[in-house]
PDB file of C-alpha atoms in Angstrom:
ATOM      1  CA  UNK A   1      -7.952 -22.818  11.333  1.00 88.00           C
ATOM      2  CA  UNK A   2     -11.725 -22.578  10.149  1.00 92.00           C
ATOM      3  CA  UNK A   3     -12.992 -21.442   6.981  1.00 94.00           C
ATOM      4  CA  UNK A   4     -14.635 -18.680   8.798  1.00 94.00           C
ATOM      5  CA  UNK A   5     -11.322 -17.566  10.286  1.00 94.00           C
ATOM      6  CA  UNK A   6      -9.468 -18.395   7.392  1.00 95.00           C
ATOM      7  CA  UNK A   7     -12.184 -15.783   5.697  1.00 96.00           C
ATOM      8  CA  UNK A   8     -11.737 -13.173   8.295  1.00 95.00           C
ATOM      9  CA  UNK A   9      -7.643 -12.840   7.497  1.00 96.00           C
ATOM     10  CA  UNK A  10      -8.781 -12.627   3.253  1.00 96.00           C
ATOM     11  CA  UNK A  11     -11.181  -9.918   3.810  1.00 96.00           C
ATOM     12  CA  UNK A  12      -9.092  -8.214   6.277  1.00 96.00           C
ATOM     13  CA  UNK A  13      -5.730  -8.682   4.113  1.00 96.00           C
ATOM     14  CA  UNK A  14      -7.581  -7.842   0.733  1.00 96.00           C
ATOM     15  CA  UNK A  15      -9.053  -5.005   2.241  1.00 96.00           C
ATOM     16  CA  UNK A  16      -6.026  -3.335   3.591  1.00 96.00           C
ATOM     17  CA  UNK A  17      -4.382  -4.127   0.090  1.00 94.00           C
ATOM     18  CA  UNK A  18      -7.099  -2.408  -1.797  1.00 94.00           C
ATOM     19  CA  UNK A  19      -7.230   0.726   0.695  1.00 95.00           C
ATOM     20  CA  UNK A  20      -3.768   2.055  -0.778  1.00 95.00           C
ATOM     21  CA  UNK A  21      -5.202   4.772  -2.844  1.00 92.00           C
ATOM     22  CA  UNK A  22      -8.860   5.016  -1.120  1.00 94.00           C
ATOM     23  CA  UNK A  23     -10.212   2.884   2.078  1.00 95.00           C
ATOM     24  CA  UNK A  24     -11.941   0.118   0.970  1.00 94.00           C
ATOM     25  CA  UNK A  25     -14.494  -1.784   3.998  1.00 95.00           C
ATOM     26  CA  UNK A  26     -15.281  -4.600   5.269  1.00 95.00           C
ATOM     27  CA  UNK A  27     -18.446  -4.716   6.494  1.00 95.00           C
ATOM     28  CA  UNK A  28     -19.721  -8.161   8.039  1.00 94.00           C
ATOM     29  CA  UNK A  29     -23.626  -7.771   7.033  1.00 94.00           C
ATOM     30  CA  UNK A  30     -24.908 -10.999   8.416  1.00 94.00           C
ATOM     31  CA  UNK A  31     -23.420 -14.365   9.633  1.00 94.00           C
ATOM     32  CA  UNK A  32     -21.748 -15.969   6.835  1.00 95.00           C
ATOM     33  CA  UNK A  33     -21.470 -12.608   4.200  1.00 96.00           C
ATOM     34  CA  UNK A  34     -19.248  -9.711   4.033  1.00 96.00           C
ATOM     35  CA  UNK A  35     -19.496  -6.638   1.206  1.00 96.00           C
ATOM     36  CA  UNK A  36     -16.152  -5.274   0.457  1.00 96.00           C
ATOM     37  CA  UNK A  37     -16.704  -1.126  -0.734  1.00 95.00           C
ATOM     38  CA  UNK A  38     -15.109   1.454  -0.912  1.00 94.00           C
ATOM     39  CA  UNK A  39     -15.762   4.513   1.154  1.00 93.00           C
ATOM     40  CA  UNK A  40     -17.716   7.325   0.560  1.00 91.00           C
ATOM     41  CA  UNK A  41     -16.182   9.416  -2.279  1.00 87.00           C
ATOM     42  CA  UNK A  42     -16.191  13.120  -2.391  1.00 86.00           C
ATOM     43  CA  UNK A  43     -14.832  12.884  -6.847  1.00 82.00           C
ATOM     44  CA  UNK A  44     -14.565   9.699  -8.903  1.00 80.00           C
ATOM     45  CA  UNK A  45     -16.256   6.515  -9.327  1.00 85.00           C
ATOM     46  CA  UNK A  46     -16.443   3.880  -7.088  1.00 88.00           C
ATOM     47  CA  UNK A  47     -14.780   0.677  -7.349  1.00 89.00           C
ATOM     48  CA  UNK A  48     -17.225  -2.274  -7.772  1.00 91.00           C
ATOM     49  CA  UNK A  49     -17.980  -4.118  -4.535  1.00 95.00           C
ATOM     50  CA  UNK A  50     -17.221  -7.570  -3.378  1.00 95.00           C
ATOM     51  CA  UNK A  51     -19.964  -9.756  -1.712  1.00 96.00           C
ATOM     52  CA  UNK A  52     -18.354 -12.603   0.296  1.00 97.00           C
ATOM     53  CA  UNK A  53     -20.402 -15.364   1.544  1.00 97.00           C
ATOM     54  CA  UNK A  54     -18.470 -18.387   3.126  1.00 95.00           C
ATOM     55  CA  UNK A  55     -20.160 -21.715   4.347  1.00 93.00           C
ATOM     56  CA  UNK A  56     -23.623 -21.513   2.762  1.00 93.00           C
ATOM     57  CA  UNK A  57     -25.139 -24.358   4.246  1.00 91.00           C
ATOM     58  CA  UNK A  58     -24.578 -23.730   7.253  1.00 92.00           C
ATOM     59  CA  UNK A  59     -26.271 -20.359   7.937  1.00 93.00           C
ATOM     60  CA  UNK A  60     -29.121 -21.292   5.755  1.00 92.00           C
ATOM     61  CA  UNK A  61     -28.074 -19.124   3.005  1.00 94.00           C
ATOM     62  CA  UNK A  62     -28.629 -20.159  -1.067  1.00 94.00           C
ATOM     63  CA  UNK A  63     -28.043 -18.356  -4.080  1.00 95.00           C
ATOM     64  CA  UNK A  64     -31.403 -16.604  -4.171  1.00 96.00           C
ATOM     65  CA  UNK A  65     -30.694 -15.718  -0.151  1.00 96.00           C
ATOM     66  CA  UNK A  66     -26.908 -14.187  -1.726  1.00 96.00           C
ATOM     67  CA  UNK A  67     -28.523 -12.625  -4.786  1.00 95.00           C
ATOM     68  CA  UNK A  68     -30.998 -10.632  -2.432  1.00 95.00           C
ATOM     69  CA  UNK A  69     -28.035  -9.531   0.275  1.00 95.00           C
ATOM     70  CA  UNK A  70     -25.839  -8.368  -2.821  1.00 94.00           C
ATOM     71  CA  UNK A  71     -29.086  -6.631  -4.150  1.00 93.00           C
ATOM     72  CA  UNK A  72     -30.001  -5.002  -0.909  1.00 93.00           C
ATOM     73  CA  UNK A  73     -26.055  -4.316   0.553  1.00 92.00           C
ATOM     74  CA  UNK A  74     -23.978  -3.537  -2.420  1.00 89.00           C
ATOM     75  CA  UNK A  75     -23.864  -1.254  -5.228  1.00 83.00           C
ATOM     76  CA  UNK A  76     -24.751  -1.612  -9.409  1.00 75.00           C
ATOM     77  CA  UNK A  77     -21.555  -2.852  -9.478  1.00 90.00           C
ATOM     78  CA  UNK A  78     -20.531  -6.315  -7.857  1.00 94.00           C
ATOM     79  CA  UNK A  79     -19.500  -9.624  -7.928  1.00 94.00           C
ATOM     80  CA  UNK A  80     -20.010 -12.664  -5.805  1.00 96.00           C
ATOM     81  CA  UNK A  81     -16.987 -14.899  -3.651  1.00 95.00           C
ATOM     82  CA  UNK A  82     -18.543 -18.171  -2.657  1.00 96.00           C
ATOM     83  CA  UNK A  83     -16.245 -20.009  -0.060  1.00 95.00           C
ATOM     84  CA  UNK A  84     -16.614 -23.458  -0.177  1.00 91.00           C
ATOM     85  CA  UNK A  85     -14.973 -25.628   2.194  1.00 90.00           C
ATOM     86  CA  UNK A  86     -13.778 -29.222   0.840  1.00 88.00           C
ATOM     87  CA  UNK A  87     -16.804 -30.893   2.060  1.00 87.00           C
ATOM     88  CA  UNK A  88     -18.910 -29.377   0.536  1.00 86.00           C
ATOM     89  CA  UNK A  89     -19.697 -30.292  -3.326  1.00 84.00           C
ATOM     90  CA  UNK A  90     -19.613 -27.007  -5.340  1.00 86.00           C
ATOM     91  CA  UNK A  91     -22.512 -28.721  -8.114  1.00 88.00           C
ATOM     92  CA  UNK A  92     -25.285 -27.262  -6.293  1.00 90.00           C
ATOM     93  CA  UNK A  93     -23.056 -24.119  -5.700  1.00 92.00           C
ATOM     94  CA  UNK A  94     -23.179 -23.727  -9.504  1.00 92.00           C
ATOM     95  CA  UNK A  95     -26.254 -25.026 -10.319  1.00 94.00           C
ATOM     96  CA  UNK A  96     -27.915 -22.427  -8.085  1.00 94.00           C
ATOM     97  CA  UNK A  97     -26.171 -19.041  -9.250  1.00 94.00           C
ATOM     98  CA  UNK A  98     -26.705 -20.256 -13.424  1.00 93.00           C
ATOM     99  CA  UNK A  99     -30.242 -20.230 -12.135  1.00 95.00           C
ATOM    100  CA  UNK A 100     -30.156 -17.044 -11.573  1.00 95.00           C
ATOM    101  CA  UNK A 101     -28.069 -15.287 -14.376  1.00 94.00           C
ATOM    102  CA  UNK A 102     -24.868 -15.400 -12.762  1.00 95.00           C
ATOM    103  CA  UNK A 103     -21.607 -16.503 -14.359  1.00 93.00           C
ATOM    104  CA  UNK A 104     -18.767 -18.203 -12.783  1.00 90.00           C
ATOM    105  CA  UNK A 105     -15.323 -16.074 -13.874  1.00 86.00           C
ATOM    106  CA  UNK A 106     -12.451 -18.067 -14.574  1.00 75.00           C
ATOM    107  CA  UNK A 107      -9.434 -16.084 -13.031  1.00 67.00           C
ATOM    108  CA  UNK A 108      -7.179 -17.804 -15.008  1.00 61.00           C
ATOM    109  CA  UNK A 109      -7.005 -19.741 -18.502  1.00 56.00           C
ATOM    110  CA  UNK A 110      -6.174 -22.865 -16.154  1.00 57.00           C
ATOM    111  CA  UNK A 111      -8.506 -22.337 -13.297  1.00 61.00           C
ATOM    112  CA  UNK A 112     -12.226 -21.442 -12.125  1.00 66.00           C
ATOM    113  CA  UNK A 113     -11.569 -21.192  -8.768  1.00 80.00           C
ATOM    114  CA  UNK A 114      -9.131 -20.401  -6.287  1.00 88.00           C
ATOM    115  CA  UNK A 115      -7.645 -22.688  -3.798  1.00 91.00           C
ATOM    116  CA  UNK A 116      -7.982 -21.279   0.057  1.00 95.00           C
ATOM    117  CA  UNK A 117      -4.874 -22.250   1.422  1.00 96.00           C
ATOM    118  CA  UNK A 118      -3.785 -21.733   5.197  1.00 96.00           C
ATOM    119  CA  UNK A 119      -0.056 -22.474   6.837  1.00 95.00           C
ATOM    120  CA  UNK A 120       0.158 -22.829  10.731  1.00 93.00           C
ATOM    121  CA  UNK A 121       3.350 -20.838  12.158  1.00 90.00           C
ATOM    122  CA  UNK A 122       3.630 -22.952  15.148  1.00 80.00           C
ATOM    123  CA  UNK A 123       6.737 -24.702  13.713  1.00 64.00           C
ATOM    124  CA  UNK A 124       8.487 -23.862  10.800  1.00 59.00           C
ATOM    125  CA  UNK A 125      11.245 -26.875  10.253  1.00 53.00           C
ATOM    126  CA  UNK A 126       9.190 -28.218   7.389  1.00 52.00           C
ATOM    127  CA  UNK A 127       9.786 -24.854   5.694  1.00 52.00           C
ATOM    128  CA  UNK A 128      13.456 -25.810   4.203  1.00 48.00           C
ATOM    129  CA  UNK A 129      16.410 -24.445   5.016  1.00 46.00           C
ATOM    130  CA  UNK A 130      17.467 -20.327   3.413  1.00 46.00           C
ATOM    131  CA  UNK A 131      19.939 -21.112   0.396  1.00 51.00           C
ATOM    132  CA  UNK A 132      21.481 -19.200  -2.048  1.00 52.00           C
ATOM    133  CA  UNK A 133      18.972 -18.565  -5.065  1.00 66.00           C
ATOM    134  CA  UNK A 134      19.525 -20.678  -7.772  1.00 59.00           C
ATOM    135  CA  UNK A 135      23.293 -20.681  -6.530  1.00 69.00           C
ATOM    136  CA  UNK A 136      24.462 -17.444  -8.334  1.00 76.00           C
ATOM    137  CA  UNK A 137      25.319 -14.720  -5.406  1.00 77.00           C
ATOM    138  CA  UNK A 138      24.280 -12.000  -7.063  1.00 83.00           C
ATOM    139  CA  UNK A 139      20.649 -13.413  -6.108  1.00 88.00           C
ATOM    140  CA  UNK A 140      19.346 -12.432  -2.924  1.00 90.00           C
ATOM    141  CA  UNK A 141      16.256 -11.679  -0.779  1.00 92.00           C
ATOM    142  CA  UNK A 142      15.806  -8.897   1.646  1.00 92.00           C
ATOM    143  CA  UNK A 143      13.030  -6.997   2.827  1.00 94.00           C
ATOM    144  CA  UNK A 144      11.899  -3.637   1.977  1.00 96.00           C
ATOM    145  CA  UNK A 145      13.437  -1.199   4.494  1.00 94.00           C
ATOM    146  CA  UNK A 146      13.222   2.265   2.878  1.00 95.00           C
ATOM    147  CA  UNK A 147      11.402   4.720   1.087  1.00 96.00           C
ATOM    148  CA  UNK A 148      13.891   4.411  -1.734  1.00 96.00           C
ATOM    149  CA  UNK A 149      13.568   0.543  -1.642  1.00 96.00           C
ATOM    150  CA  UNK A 150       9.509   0.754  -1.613  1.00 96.00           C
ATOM    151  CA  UNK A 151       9.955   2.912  -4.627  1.00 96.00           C
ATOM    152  CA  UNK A 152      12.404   0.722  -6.827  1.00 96.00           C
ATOM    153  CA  UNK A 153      10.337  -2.114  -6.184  1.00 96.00           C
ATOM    154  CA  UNK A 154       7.368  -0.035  -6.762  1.00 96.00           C
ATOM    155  CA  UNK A 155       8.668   0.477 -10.418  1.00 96.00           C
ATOM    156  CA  UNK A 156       9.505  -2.949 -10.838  1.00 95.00           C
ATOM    157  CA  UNK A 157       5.848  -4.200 -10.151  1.00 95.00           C
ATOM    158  CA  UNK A 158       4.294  -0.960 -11.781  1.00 94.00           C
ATOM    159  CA  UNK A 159       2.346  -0.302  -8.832  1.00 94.00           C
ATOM    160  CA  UNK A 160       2.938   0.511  -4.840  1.00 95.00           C
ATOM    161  CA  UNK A 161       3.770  -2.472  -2.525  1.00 96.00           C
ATOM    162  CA  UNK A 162       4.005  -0.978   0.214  1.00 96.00           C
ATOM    163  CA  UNK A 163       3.467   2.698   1.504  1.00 96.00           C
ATOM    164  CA  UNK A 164       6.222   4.989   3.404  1.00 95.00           C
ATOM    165  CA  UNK A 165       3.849   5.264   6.179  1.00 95.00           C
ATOM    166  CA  UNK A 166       4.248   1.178   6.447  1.00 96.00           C
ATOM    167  CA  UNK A 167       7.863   1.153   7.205  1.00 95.00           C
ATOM    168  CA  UNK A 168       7.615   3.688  10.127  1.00 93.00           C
ATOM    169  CA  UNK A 169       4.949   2.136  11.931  1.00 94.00           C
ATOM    170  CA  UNK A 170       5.446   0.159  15.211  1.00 91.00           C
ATOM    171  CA  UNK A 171       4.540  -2.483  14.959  1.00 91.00           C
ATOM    172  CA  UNK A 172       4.405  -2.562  10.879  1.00 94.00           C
ATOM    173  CA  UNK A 173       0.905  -3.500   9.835  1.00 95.00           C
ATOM    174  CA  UNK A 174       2.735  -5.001   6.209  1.00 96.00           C
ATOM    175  CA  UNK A 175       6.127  -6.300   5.823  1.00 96.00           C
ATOM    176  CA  UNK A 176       7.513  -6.715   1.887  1.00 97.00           C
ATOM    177  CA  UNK A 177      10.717  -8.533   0.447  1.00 96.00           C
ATOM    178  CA  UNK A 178      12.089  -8.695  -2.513  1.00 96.00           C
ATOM    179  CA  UNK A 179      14.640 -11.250  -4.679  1.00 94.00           C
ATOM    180  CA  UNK A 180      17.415  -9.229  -6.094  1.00 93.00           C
ATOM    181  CA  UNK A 181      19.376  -9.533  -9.122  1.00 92.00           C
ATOM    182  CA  UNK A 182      22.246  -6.890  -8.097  1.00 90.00           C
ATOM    183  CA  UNK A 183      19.822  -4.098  -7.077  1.00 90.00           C
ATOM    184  CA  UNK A 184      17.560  -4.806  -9.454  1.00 93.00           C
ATOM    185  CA  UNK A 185      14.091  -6.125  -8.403  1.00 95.00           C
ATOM    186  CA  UNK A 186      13.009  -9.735  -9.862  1.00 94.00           C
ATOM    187  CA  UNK A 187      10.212 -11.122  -7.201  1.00 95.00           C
ATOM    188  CA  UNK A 188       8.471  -9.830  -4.328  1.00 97.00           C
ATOM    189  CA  UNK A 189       5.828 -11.043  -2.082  1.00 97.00           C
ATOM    190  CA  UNK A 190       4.171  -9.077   1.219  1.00 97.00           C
ATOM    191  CA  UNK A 191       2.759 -10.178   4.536  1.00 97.00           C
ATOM    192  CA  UNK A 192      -0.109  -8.093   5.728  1.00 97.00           C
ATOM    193  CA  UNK A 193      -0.966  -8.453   9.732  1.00 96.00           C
ATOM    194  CA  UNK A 194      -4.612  -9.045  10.662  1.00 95.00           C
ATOM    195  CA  UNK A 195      -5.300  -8.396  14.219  1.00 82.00           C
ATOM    196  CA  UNK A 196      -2.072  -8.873  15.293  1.00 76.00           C
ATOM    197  CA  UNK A 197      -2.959 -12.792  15.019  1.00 89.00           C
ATOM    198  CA  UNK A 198      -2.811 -13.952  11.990  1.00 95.00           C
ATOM    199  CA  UNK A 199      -1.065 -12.736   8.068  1.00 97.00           C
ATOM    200  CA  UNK A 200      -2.183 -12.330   5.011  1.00 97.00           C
ATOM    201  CA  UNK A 201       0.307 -13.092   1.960  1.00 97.00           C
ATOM    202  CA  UNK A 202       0.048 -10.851  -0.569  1.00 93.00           C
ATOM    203  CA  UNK A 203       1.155 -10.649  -4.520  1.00 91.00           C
ATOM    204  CA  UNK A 204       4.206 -13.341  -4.847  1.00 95.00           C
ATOM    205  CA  UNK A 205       5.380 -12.906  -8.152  1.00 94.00           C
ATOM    206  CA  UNK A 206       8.969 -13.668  -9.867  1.00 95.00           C
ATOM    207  CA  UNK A 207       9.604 -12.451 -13.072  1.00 94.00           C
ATOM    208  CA  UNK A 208      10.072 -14.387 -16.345  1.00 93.00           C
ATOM    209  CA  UNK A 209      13.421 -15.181 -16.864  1.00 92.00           C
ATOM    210  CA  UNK A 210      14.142 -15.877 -12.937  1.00 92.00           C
ATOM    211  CA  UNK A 211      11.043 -18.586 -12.415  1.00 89.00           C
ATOM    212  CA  UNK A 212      11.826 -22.275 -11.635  1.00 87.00           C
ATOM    213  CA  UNK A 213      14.627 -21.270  -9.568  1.00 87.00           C
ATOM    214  CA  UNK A 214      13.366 -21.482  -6.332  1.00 89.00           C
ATOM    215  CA  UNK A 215      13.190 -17.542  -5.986  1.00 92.00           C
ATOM    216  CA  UNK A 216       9.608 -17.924  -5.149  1.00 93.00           C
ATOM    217  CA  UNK A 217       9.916 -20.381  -2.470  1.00 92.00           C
ATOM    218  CA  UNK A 218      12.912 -18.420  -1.186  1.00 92.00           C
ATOM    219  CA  UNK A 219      10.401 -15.240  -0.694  1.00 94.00           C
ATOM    220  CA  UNK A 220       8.409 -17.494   0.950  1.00 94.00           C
ATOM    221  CA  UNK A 221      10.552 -18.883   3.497  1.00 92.00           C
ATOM    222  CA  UNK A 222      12.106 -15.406   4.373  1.00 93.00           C
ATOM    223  CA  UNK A 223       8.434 -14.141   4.564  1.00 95.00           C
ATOM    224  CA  UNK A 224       6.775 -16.918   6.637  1.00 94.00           C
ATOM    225  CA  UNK A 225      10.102 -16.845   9.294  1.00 92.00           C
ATOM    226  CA  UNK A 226       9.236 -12.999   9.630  1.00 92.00           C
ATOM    227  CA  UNK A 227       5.704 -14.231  10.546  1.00 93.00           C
ATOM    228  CA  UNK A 228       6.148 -16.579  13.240  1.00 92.00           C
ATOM    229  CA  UNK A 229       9.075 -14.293  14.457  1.00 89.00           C
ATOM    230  CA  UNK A 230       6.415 -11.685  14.512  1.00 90.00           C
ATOM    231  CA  UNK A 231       4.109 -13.993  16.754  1.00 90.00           C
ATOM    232  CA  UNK A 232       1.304 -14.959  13.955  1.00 92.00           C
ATOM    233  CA  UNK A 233       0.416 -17.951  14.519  1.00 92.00           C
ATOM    234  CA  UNK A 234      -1.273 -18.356  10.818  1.00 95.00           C
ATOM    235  CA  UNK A 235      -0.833 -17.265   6.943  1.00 96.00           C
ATOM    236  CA  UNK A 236      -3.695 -17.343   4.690  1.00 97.00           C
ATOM    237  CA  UNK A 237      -3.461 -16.741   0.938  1.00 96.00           C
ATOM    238  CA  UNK A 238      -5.521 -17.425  -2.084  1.00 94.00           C
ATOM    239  CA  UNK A 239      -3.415 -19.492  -4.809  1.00 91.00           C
ATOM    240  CA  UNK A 240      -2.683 -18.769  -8.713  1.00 85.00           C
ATOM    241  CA  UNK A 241      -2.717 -21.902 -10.651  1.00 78.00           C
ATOM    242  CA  UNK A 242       1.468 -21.616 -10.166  1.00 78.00           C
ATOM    243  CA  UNK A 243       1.152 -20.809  -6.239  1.00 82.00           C
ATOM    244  CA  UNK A 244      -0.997 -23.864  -6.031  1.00 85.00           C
ATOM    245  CA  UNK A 245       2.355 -25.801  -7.005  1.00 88.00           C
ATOM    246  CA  UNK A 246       4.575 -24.112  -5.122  1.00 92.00           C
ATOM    247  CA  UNK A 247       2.799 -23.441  -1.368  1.00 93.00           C
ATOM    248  CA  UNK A 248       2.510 -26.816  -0.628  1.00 94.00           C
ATOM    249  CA  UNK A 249       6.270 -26.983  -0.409  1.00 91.00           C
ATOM    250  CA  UNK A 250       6.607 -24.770   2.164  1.00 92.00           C
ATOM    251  CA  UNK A 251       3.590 -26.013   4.755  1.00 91.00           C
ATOM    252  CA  UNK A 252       0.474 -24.621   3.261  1.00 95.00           C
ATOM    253  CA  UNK A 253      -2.704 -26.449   2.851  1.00 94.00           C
ATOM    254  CA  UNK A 254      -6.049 -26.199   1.106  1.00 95.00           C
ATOM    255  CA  UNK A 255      -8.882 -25.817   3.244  1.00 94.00           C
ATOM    256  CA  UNK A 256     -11.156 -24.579   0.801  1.00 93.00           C
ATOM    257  CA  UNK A 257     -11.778 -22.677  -2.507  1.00 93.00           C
ATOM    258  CA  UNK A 258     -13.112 -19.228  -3.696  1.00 93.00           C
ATOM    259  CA  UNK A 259     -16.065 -19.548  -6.833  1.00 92.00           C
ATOM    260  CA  UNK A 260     -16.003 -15.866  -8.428  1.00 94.00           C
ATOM    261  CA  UNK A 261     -19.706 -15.451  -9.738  1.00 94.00           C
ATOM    262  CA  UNK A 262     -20.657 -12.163 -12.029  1.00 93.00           C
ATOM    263  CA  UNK A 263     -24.848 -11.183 -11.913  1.00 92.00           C
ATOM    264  CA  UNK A 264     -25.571 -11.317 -15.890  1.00 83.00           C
ATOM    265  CA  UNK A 265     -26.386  -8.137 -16.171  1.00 62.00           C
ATOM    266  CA  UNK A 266     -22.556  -7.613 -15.918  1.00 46.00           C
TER     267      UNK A 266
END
């Protein structure tokens, strides 16, 4: 998979993901940038927008060319995802926004950027076998089948996972699981389709007491076997300084990584 395909699935997956309470769009303004806004909004403010721009070089775009799309696409509001692919060196990348005001937003204490990281679904015996979690039996992983399961999980993570209107649909356009102490809720993860092609993985997180278990790998398995069993042939996610441990032990790879810059008037 390409960076620009690999792109395609975050925008798409982020998108959809952001669209629970208000549609949020994708709009692809030229060749190598997207602007992520929301709809028009009859009440309320609007969320700030998102100007992606993925291999610079190679459609003859620099920061002053991404500084003048953000200024003429998106709103007062905005920040800036640079894609860089590994080969290209991200010191000009830098260089080029400071130039202009722009600050690069560390999304964690322990990182600045954000691996891009891609797993084929062509195969999946490199994936490691389903066990039971952290062998206790009470521990298990299932996915998200009802309204009433959406909602416990929805209190769990303090915010909607997935909608009712997900779990009817045929085919579903999300899938979510979650790792089970009992009936309580101690992980989750979700798998958003893009084009019927391709998934995006969505908000893995275990909670305190259950990490380094192998709960979040065990998500992870269940999840990507639901993808290839659902005929993507690709999952795309963007790692946490944790994930970028963990996803390599169950097939993904970095292809790239996302540079968040802020205009300084932010």
């Amino acid at each position: 998979m390409t960076v620009e395909e690999a792109v395609a699935v975050f925008v798409r997956g982020f998108t959809f993901g952001r669209s629970f309470t208000h549609p949020f769009v994708a709009t692809h303004v030229v060749p190598g940038a997207w602007v992520l806004s929301d709809a028009p909004r009859k009440s309320g403010d609007h969320r700030g927008d998102e100007v992606i721009v993925y291999d610079m070089d190679r459609h003859g775009l620099g920061a002053g060319d991404v500084d003048a799309l953000a200024r003429r696409h998106a709103r007062a509001r905005y920040t800036v995802c640079v894609v860089r692919d590994l080969a290209t060196a991200d010191g000009d990348i830098r260089a080029g926004f400071k130039g202009l005001g722009y600050r690069l937003m560390a999304t964690e204490p322990l990182m600045a950027t954000e691996p891009l990281m891609v797993r084929g679904l062509g195969g999946l015996g490199d994936v490691g076998e389903a066990r039971p979690l952290a062998g206790d039996p009470r521990l298990t992983i299932a996915r998200v089948a009802s309204i009433a399961e959406a909602a416990r999980l929805a209190r769990a993570a303090r915010r909607r996972q997935i909608l009712p209107e997900h779990l009817t649909a045929d085919p579903p356009p999300m899938r979510s699981y979650t790792a089970l102490d009992g009936a309580t809720p101690i992980g989750w993860v979700s798998s958003v389709v893009v084009e019927g092609e391709c998934t995006w993985c969505s908000n893995l997180f275990v909670t305190a007491p259950y990490r380094r278990r192998g709960i979040g790998g065990a998500l992870m398995r269940r999840m990507l076997a639901d993808d290839a069993a659902a005929g993507s042939r690709a999952s795309v996610l963007l790692a946490s300084h944790a994930g970028a441990l963990l996803y390599p032990t169950v097939g993904y790879a970095v292809i790239g990584e996302l540079m968040i810059f802020t205009p300084g008037r932010c």
